[in-house]
PDB file of C-alpha atoms in Angstrom:
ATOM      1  CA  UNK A   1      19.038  20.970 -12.538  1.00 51.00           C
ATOM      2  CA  UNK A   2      19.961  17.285 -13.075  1.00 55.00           C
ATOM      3  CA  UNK A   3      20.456  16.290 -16.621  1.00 61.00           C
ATOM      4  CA  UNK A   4      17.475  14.009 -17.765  1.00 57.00           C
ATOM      5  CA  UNK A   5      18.734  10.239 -18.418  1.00 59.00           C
ATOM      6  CA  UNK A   6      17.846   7.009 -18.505  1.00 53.00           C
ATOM      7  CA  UNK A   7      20.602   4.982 -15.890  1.00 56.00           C
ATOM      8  CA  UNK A   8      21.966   2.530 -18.316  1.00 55.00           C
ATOM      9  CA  UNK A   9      23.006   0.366 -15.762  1.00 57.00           C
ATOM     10  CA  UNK A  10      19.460  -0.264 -15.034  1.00 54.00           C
ATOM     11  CA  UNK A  11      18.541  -1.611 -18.687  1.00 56.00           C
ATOM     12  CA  UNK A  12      17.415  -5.088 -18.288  1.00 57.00           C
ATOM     13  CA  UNK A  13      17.348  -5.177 -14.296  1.00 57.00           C
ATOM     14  CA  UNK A  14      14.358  -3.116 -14.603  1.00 56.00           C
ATOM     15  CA  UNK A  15      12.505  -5.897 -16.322  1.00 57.00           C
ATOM     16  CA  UNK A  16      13.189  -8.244 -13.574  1.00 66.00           C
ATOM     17  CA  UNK A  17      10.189  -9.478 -11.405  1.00 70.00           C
ATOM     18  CA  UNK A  18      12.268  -8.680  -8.327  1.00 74.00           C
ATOM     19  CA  UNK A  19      12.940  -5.041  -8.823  1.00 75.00           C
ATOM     20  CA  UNK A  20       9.279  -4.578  -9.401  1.00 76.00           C
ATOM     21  CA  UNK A  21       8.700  -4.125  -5.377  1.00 78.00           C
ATOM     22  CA  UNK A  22      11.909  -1.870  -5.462  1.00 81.00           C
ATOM     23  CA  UNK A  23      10.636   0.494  -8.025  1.00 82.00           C
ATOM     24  CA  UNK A  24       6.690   0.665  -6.374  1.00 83.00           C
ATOM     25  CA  UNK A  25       8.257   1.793  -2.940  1.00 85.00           C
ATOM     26  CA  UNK A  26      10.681   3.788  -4.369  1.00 87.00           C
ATOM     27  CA  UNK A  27       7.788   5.840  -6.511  1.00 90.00           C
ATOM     28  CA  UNK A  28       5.545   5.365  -2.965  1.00 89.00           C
ATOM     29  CA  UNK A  29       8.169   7.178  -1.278  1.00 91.00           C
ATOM     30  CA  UNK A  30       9.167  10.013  -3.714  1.00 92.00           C
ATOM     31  CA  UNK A  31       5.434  10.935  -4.183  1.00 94.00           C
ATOM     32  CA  UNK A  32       3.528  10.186  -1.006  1.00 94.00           C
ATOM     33  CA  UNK A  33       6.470  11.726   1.111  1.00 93.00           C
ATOM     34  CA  UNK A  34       9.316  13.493  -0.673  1.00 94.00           C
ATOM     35  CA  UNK A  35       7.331  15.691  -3.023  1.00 95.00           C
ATOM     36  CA  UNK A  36       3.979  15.977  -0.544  1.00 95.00           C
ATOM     37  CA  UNK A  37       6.265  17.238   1.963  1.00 95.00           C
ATOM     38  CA  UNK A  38       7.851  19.617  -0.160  1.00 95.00           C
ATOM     39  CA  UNK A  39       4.498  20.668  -1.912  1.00 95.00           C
ATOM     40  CA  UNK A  40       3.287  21.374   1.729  1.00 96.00           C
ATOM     41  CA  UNK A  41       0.837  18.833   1.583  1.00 95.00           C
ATOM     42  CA  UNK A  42      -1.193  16.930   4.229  1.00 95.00           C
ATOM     43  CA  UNK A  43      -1.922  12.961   2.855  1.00 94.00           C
ATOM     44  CA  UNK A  44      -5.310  14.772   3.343  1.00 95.00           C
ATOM     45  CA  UNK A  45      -4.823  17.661   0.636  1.00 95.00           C
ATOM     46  CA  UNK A  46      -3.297  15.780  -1.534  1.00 95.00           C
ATOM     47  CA  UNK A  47      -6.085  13.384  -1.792  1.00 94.00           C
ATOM     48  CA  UNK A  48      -8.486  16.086  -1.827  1.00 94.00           C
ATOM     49  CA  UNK A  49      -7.064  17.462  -4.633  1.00 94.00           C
ATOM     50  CA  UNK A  50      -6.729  14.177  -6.843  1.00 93.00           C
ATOM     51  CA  UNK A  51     -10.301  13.106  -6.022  1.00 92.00           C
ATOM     52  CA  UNK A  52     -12.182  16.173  -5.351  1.00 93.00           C
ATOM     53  CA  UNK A  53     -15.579  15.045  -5.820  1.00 94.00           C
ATOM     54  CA  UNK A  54     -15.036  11.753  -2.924  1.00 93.00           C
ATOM     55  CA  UNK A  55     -15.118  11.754   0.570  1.00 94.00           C
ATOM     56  CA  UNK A  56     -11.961  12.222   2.513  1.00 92.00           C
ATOM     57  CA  UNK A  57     -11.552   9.166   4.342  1.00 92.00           C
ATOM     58  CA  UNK A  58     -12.125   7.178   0.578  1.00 92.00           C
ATOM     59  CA  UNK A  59      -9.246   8.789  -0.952  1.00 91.00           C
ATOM     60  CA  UNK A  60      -7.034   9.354   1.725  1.00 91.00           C
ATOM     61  CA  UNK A  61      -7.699   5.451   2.085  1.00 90.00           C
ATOM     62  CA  UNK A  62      -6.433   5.203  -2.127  1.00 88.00           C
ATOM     63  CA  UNK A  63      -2.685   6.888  -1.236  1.00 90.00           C
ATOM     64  CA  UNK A  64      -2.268   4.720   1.676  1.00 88.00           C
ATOM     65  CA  UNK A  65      -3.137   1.292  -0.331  1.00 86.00           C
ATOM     66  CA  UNK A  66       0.134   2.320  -2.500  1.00 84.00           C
ATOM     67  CA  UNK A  67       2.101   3.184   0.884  1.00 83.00           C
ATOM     68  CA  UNK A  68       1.245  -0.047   2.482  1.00 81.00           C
ATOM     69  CA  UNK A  69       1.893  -3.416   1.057  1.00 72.00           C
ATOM     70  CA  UNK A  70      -1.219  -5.444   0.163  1.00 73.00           C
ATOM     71  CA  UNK A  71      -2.000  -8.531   2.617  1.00 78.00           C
ATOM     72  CA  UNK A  72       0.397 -10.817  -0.055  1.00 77.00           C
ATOM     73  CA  UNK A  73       2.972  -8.515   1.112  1.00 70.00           C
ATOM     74  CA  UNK A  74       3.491  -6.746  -2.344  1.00 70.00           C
ATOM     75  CA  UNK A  75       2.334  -3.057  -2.868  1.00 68.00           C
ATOM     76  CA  UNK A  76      -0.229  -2.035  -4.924  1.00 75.00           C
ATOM     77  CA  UNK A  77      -0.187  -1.341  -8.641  1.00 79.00           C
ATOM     78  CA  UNK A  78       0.382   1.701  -9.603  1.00 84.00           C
ATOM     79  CA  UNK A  79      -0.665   2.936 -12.731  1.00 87.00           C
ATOM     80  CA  UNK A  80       0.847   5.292 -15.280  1.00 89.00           C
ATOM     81  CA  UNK A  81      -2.692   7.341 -15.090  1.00 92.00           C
ATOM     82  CA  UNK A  82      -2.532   7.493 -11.560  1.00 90.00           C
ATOM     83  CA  UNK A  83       1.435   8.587 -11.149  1.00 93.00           C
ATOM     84  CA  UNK A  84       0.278  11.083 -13.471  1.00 94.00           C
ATOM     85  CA  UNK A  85      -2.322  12.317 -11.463  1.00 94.00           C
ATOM     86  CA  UNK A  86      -0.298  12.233  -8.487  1.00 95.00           C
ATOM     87  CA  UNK A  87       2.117  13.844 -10.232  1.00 96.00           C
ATOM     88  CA  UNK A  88      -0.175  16.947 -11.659  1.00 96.00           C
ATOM     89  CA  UNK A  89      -1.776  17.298  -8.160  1.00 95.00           C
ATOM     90  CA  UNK A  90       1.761  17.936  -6.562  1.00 96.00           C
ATOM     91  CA  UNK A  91       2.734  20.353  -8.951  1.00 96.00           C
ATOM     92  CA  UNK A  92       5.483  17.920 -10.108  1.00 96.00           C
ATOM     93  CA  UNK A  93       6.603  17.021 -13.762  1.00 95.00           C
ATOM     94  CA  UNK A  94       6.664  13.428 -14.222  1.00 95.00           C
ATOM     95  CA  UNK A  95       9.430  12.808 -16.674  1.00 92.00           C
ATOM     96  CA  UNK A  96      11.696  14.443 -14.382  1.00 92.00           C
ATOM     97  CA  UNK A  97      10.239  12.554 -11.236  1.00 94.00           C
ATOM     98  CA  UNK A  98      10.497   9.389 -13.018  1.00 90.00           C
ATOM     99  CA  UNK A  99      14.168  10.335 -14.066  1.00 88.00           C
ATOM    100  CA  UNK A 100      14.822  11.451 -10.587  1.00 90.00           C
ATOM    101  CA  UNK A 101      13.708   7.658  -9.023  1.00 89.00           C
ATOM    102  CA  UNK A 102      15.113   5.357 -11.498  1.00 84.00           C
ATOM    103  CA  UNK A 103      18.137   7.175 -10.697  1.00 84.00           C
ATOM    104  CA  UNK A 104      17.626   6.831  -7.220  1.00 86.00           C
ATOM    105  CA  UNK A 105      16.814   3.070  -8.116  1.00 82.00           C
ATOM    106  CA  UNK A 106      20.289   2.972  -9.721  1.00 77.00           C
ATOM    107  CA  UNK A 107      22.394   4.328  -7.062  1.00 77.00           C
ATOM    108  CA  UNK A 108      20.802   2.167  -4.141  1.00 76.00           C
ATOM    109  CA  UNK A 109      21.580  -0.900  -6.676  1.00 69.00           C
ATOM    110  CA  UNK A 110      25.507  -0.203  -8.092  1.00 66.00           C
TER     111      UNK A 110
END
């Protein structure tokens, strides 16, 4: 189990407009594919299970708006709410994910 830290090398670069993109596809990716995949999830479960009480096609059309960038060409916000939700639906602890993709973050970036 990888020990929880903050990459100090990241201090003050995360702050930077620029690595905002960075950081949204990074958390895109480690949700909507790396921990969906190994939850055994469809994009269709998943959203199921984070908006039970909608219609399929509506949320299933909510994940892809943060796996697609927006017409500007930047991705959606994401939310600390909903990465918590997304987090709880795949069974994943978000501290640790979040520790997991800024260091992910860190090593693309040294």
């Amino acid at each position: 189990m990888p020990e929880l830290r903050f990459p100090q090398r990241l201090r003050g670069f995360l702050v930077d407009e620029k690595m905002r993109p960075i950081l949204e596809q990074t958390v895109s990716k480690y949700l909507f594919v790396d921990a969906r995949q190994r939850a055994g999830m469809s994009v269709d479960k998943l959203a199921q299970k984070v908006w039970p009480d909608q219609a399929v096609e509506s949320s299933r059309m909510k994940i892809h708006r943060f796996m697609k960038p927006q017409v500007n060409g930047k991705p959606k916000n994401m939310y600390l709410f909903d990465f918590i939700r997304y987090c709880e639906a795949l069974d994943v602890d978000p501290i640790r994910a979040l520790t997991e993709i800024l260091m992910s973050v860190e090593k693309e970036h040294e």
